PDB file of C-alpha atoms in Angstrom:
ATOM      1  CA  PRO A 240      33.712   8.087 -37.932  1.00  0.00           C
ATOM      2  CA  LEU A 241      36.504   6.437 -36.016  1.00  0.00           C
ATOM      3  CA  ALA A 242      35.723   3.518 -33.810  1.00  0.00           C
ATOM      4  CA  SER A 243      36.107   4.139 -30.089  1.00  0.00           C
ATOM      5  CA  PRO A 244      38.890   2.150 -28.319  1.00  0.00           C
ATOM      6  CA  PRO A 245      37.748  -0.492 -25.849  1.00  0.00           C
ATOM      7  CA  ARG A 246      36.957   0.944 -22.428  1.00  0.00           C
ATOM      8  CA  ASP A 247      39.694  -1.122 -20.739  1.00  0.00           C
ATOM      9  CA  ALA A 248      42.326   0.450 -22.998  1.00  0.00           C
ATOM     10  CA  CYS A 249      41.382   4.037 -22.077  1.00  0.00           C
ATOM     11  CA  PRO A 250      43.378   5.901 -19.484  1.00  0.00           C
ATOM     12  CA  PRO A 251      41.469   8.527 -17.444  1.00  0.00           C
ATOM     13  CA  PRO A 252      39.224  10.669 -19.681  1.00  0.00           C
ATOM     14  CA  SER A 253      41.022  12.961 -22.121  1.00  0.00           C
ATOM     15  CA  ASP A 254      40.480  14.243 -25.649  1.00  0.00           C
ATOM     16  CA  ALA A 255      41.681  10.942 -27.095  1.00  0.00           C
ATOM     17  CA  CYS A 256      39.404   8.884 -24.828  1.00  0.00           C
ATOM     18  CA  PRO A 257      36.318  10.867 -23.842  1.00  0.00           C
ATOM     19  CA  PRO A 258      34.407   9.677 -20.766  1.00  0.00           C
ATOM     20  CA  PRO A 259      31.520   7.357 -21.527  1.00  0.00           C
ATOM     21  CA  ARG A 260      28.254   9.180 -21.842  1.00  0.00           C
ATOM     22  CA  GLU A 261      25.721   8.450 -19.213  1.00  0.00           C
ATOM     23  CA  ARG A 262      22.477   7.456 -20.664  1.00  0.00           C
ATOM     24  CA  PRO A 263      19.466   9.204 -19.030  1.00  0.00           C
ATOM     25  CA  ARG A 264      17.442   6.030 -19.168  1.00  0.00           C
ATOM     26  CA  ALA A 265      20.129   4.125 -17.305  1.00  0.00           C
ATOM     27  CA  ARG A 266      20.358   6.874 -14.708  1.00  0.00           C
ATOM     28  CA  ARG A 267      16.575   6.833 -14.219  1.00  0.00           C
ATOM     29  CA  LEU A 268      16.612   3.045 -13.927  1.00  0.00           C
ATOM     30  CA  ALA A 269      19.377   3.207 -11.335  1.00  0.00           C
ATOM     31  CA  SER A 270      17.303   5.748  -9.281  1.00  0.00           C
ATOM     32  CA  LEU A 271      14.298   3.477  -9.485  1.00  0.00           C
ATOM     33  CA  THR A 272      16.245   0.497  -8.156  1.00  0.00           C
ATOM     34  CA  GLY A 273      17.515   2.442  -5.174  1.00  0.00           C
ATOM     35  CA  THR A 274      16.054   1.162  -1.951  1.00  0.00           C
ATOM     36  CA  ARG A 275      15.847   4.248   0.280  1.00  0.00           C
ATOM     37  CA  TRP A 276      12.361   5.090  -0.874  1.00  0.00           C
ATOM     38  CA  LEU A 277      11.186   1.531  -0.623  1.00  0.00           C
ATOM     39  CA  GLN A 278      12.756   0.974   2.818  1.00  0.00           C
ATOM     40  CA  GLY A 279      11.310   4.211   4.177  1.00  0.00           C
ATOM     41  CA  SER A 280       7.852   3.513   2.797  1.00  0.00           C
ATOM     42  CA  ALA A 281       7.772  -0.103   3.856  1.00  0.00           C
ATOM     43  CA  GLY A 282       9.018   0.780   7.305  1.00  0.00           C
ATOM     44  CA  ALA A 283       6.244   3.358   7.724  1.00  0.00           C
ATOM     45  CA  LEU A 284       3.744   0.801   6.484  1.00  0.00           C
ATOM     46  CA  VAL A 285       4.828  -1.883   8.937  1.00  0.00           C
ATOM     47  CA  VAL A 286       5.008   0.463  11.913  1.00  0.00           C
ATOM     48  CA  SER A 287       1.658   2.102  11.246  1.00  0.00           C
ATOM     49  CA  ARG A 288      -0.190  -1.155  10.516  1.00  0.00           C
ATOM     50  CA  ALA A 289       1.227  -2.702  13.692  1.00  0.00           C
ATOM     51  CA  VAL A 290      -0.084   0.275  15.720  1.00  0.00           C
ATOM     52  CA  VAL A 291      -3.487  -0.041  13.983  1.00  0.00           C
ATOM     53  CA  LEU A 292      -3.629  -3.820  14.523  1.00  0.00           C
ATOM     54  CA  VAL A 293      -2.690  -3.590  18.221  1.00  0.00           C
ATOM     55  CA  THR A 294      -5.076  -0.707  18.822  1.00  0.00           C
ATOM     56  CA  GLY A 295      -7.897  -2.531  16.998  1.00  0.00           C
ATOM     57  CA  ILE A 296      -7.305  -5.702  19.019  1.00  0.00           C
ATOM     58  CA  VAL A 297      -7.247  -3.815  22.320  1.00  0.00           C
ATOM     59  CA  ALA A 298     -10.442  -1.904  21.393  1.00  0.00           C
ATOM     60  CA  PHE A 299     -12.168  -5.167  20.326  1.00  0.00           C
ATOM     61  CA  LEU A 300     -11.161  -6.881  23.542  1.00  0.00           C
ATOM     62  CA  ALA A 301     -12.322  -3.882  25.561  1.00  0.00           C
ATOM     63  CA  PHE A 302     -15.607  -3.220  23.744  1.00  0.00           C
ATOM     64  CA  GLY A 303     -16.349  -6.331  21.669  1.00  0.00           C
ATOM     65  CA  ASN A 304     -18.803  -6.372  18.805  1.00  0.00           C
ATOM     66  CA  GLY A 305     -21.585  -4.836  20.788  1.00  0.00           C
ATOM     67  CA  PRO A 306     -25.126  -6.155  21.198  1.00  0.00           C
ATOM     68  CA  ASP A 307     -26.238  -5.234  17.703  1.00  0.00           C
ATOM     69  CA  ALA A 308     -24.806  -6.706  14.530  1.00  0.00           C
ATOM     70  CA  ARG A 309     -24.233  -3.472  12.620  1.00  0.00           C
ATOM     71  CA  PHE A 310     -20.477  -3.734  13.004  1.00  0.00           C
ATOM     72  CA  ASP A 311     -20.429  -7.162  11.303  1.00  0.00           C
ATOM     73  CA  PHE A 312     -23.780  -7.491   9.609  1.00  0.00           C
ATOM     74  CA  LEU A 313     -22.446 -10.170   7.200  1.00  0.00           C
ATOM     75  CA  GLY A 314     -21.283 -12.341  10.097  1.00  0.00           C
ATOM     76  CA  LEU A 315     -17.782 -12.590   8.741  1.00  0.00           C
ATOM     77  CA  THR A 316     -16.025 -12.797  12.087  1.00  0.00           C
ATOM     78  CA  GLY A 317     -18.399 -14.939  14.135  1.00  0.00           C
ATOM     79  CA  HIS A 318     -16.930 -18.272  13.083  1.00  0.00           C
ATOM     80  CA  LEU A 319     -13.265 -17.352  13.696  1.00  0.00           C
ATOM     81  CA  GLY A 320     -13.287 -18.037  17.400  1.00  0.00           C
ATOM     82  CA  ALA A 321     -12.012 -15.706  20.113  1.00  0.00           C
ATOM     83  CA  VAL A 322      -8.452 -15.280  18.823  1.00  0.00           C
ATOM     84  CA  GLY A 323      -9.363 -15.135  15.177  1.00  0.00           C
ATOM     85  CA  ASP A 324     -12.142 -12.649  15.856  1.00  0.00           C
ATOM     86  CA  ALA A 325      -9.782 -10.356  17.770  1.00  0.00           C
ATOM     87  CA  LEU A 326      -7.196 -10.515  14.951  1.00  0.00           C
ATOM     88  CA  ALA A 327      -9.804  -9.901  12.213  1.00  0.00           C
ATOM     89  CA  ALA A 328     -11.558  -7.118  14.149  1.00  0.00           C
ATOM     90  CA  PRO A 329      -9.364  -4.246  12.828  1.00  0.00           C
ATOM     91  CA  VAL A 330      -9.783  -5.527   9.247  1.00  0.00           C
ATOM     92  CA  ILE A 331     -13.417  -6.652   9.038  1.00  0.00           C
ATOM     93  CA  HIS A 332     -15.349  -3.866  10.675  1.00  0.00           C
ATOM     94  CA  TRP A 333     -16.950  -0.534   9.875  1.00  0.00           C
ATOM     95  CA  ASP A 334     -16.722   0.333   6.152  1.00  0.00           C
ATOM     96  CA  GLY A 335     -14.840  -2.939   5.471  1.00  0.00           C
ATOM     97  CA  ILE A 336     -18.112  -4.819   5.939  1.00  0.00           C
ATOM     98  CA  TRP A 337     -19.856  -2.660   3.346  1.00  0.00           C
ATOM     99  CA  TYR A 338     -17.048  -3.134   0.809  1.00  0.00           C
ATOM    100  CA  LEU A 339     -17.035  -6.876   1.384  1.00  0.00           C
ATOM    101  CA  SER A 340     -20.811  -6.955   0.968  1.00  0.00           C
ATOM    102  CA  LEU A 341     -20.459  -5.066  -2.333  1.00  0.00           C
ATOM    103  CA  ALA A 342     -17.751  -7.415  -3.497  1.00  0.00           C
ATOM    104  CA  THR A 343     -19.789 -10.532  -2.784  1.00  0.00           C
ATOM    105  CA  HIS A 344     -23.388  -9.367  -3.427  1.00  0.00           C
ATOM    106  CA  GLY A 345     -23.153  -6.174  -5.524  1.00  0.00           C
ATOM    107  CA  TYR A 346     -25.140  -2.990  -4.977  1.00  0.00           C
ATOM    108  CA  GLN A 347     -28.428  -4.083  -3.456  1.00  0.00           C
ATOM    109  CA  HIS A 348     -29.376  -1.168  -1.192  1.00  0.00           C
ATOM    110  CA  LEU A 349     -29.514   2.577  -1.720  1.00  0.00           C
ATOM    111  CA  ALA A 350     -27.136   3.093   1.223  1.00  0.00           C
ATOM    112  CA  GLN A 351     -24.430   1.170  -0.671  1.00  0.00           C
ATOM    113  CA  ALA A 352     -24.462   3.728  -3.500  1.00  0.00           C
ATOM    114  CA  ALA A 353     -22.170   5.891  -1.320  1.00  0.00           C
ATOM    115  CA  PHE A 354     -19.256   3.508  -2.016  1.00  0.00           C
ATOM    116  CA  TYR A 355     -17.259   3.782  -5.243  1.00  0.00           C
ATOM    117  CA  PRO A 356     -17.014   0.487  -7.186  1.00  0.00           C
ATOM    118  CA  LEU A 357     -13.284   0.093  -7.905  1.00  0.00           C
ATOM    119  CA  TYR A 358     -12.307  -1.302  -4.522  1.00  0.00           C
ATOM    120  CA  PRO A 359     -15.174  -3.853  -4.315  1.00  0.00           C
ATOM    121  CA  LEU A 360     -14.537  -4.863  -7.932  1.00  0.00           C
ATOM    122  CA  SER A 361     -10.844  -5.403  -7.125  1.00  0.00           C
ATOM    123  CA  ILE A 362     -11.793  -7.485  -4.133  1.00  0.00           C
ATOM    124  CA  ALA A 363     -14.173  -9.605  -6.241  1.00  0.00           C
ATOM    125  CA  LEU A 364     -11.424 -10.219  -8.819  1.00  0.00           C
ATOM    126  CA  LEU A 365      -8.739 -11.117  -6.338  1.00  0.00           C
ATOM    127  CA  ALA A 366     -10.923 -13.162  -3.935  1.00  0.00           C
ATOM    128  CA  PRO A 367     -10.885 -16.348  -6.105  1.00  0.00           C
ATOM    129  CA  LEU A 368      -7.053 -16.241  -6.064  1.00  0.00           C
ATOM    130  CA  THR A 369      -6.775 -15.809  -2.333  1.00  0.00           C
ATOM    131  CA  GLY A 370      -9.758 -17.981  -1.437  1.00  0.00           C
ATOM    132  CA  SER A 371     -11.208 -15.230   0.780  1.00  0.00           C
ATOM    133  CA  ALA A 372     -12.730 -11.832   0.182  1.00  0.00           C
ATOM    134  CA  PRO A 373     -11.382 -10.389   3.496  1.00  0.00           C
ATOM    135  CA  ILE A 374      -7.850 -11.540   2.661  1.00  0.00           C
ATOM    136  CA  ALA A 375      -8.147 -10.039  -0.825  1.00  0.00           C
ATOM    137  CA  ALA A 376      -9.406  -6.755   0.646  1.00  0.00           C
ATOM    138  CA  PHE A 377      -6.570  -6.703   3.139  1.00  0.00           C
ATOM    139  CA  LEU A 378      -3.942  -7.318   0.453  1.00  0.00           C
ATOM    140  CA  ILE A 379      -5.392  -4.671  -1.870  1.00  0.00           C
ATOM    141  CA  SER A 380      -5.499  -2.143   0.960  1.00  0.00           C
ATOM    142  CA  ILE A 381      -1.895  -2.858   1.980  1.00  0.00           C
ATOM    143  CA  ALA A 382      -0.653  -2.716  -1.606  1.00  0.00           C
ATOM    144  CA  SER A 383      -2.503   0.569  -2.241  1.00  0.00           C
ATOM    145  CA  LEU A 384      -1.143   2.137   0.936  1.00  0.00           C
ATOM    146  CA  LEU A 385       2.389   1.074   0.081  1.00  0.00           C
ATOM    147  CA  GLY A 386       2.047   2.468  -3.427  1.00  0.00           C
ATOM    148  CA  ALA A 387       0.777   5.801  -2.057  1.00  0.00           C
ATOM    149  CA  LEU A 388       3.600   5.972   0.507  1.00  0.00           C
ATOM    150  CA  ILE A 389       6.183   5.262  -2.163  1.00  0.00           C
ATOM    151  CA  LEU A 390       4.895   7.973  -4.443  1.00  0.00           C
ATOM    152  CA  LEU A 391       4.664  10.428  -1.566  1.00  0.00           C
ATOM    153  CA  HIS A 392       8.235   9.602  -0.488  1.00  0.00           C
ATOM    154  CA  ARG A 393       9.562  10.093  -4.046  1.00  0.00           C
ATOM    155  CA  LEU A 394       7.783  13.403  -4.525  1.00  0.00           C
ATOM    156  CA  THR A 395       8.760  14.746  -1.117  1.00  0.00           C
ATOM    157  CA  ALA A 396      12.397  13.656  -1.584  1.00  0.00           C
ATOM    158  CA  LEU A 397      12.549  15.572  -4.885  1.00  0.00           C
ATOM    159  CA  GLU A 398      11.230  18.735  -3.266  1.00  0.00           C
ATOM    160  CA  LEU A 399      12.533  18.689   0.314  1.00  0.00           C
ATOM    161  CA  GLY A 400      15.143  15.956   0.615  1.00  0.00           C
ATOM    162  CA  GLU A 401      15.403  12.460   1.994  1.00  0.00           C
ATOM    163  CA  ALA A 402      15.019  13.265   5.704  1.00  0.00           C
ATOM    164  CA  ALA A 403      11.825  15.279   5.112  1.00  0.00           C
ATOM    165  CA  ALA A 404      10.513  12.525   2.844  1.00  0.00           C
ATOM    166  CA  ARG A 405      11.017   9.887   5.550  1.00  0.00           C
ATOM    167  CA  ARG A 406       9.261  12.039   8.169  1.00  0.00           C
ATOM    168  CA  THR A 407       6.384  12.854   5.810  1.00  0.00           C
ATOM    169  CA  VAL A 408       5.801   9.182   5.016  1.00  0.00           C
ATOM    170  CA  TYR A 409       5.770   8.167   8.660  1.00  0.00           C
ATOM    171  CA  LEU A 410       3.433  11.050   9.615  1.00  0.00           C
ATOM    172  CA  LEU A 411       1.000  10.169   6.893  1.00  0.00           C
ATOM    173  CA  ALA A 412       1.060   6.444   7.618  1.00  0.00           C
ATOM    174  CA  LEU A 413       0.495   7.000  11.327  1.00  0.00           C
TER     175      LEU A 413
END
């Protein structure tokens, strides 16, 4: 076989100098490094989490923890003070308390058997690195949501186009 001339020496593609073949792997890598899917997914994540955070803070300020401790039976928010308690309220209430209890104490009650173990296990593994189980839970939740939004965006863009993918991701996130 004859050696191909250097690419600089080739005029526009012809029989003498065929165009360089695009490698499928390089094309796939280029599509993965595109940022439309990441920007759309990250934008939906930021907007939706801001709405959830503001709504949670307003609800906490309006209704508080309530007279019983069932919303925070581990007492995770009591020591944070008024501002810290309001900021943590959307993160450390409802099922979040159960998952944090499982991450720190394991399955001790029959009622806890309703919760799958992967999320509490992930919290328990990440908590020593972050120094806090609630912070670890928050980071895992945000990373999981971002991953799901990215996958949804990519799949929807393949089927329906970029505009539909962006709308779909925002609708799911909100």
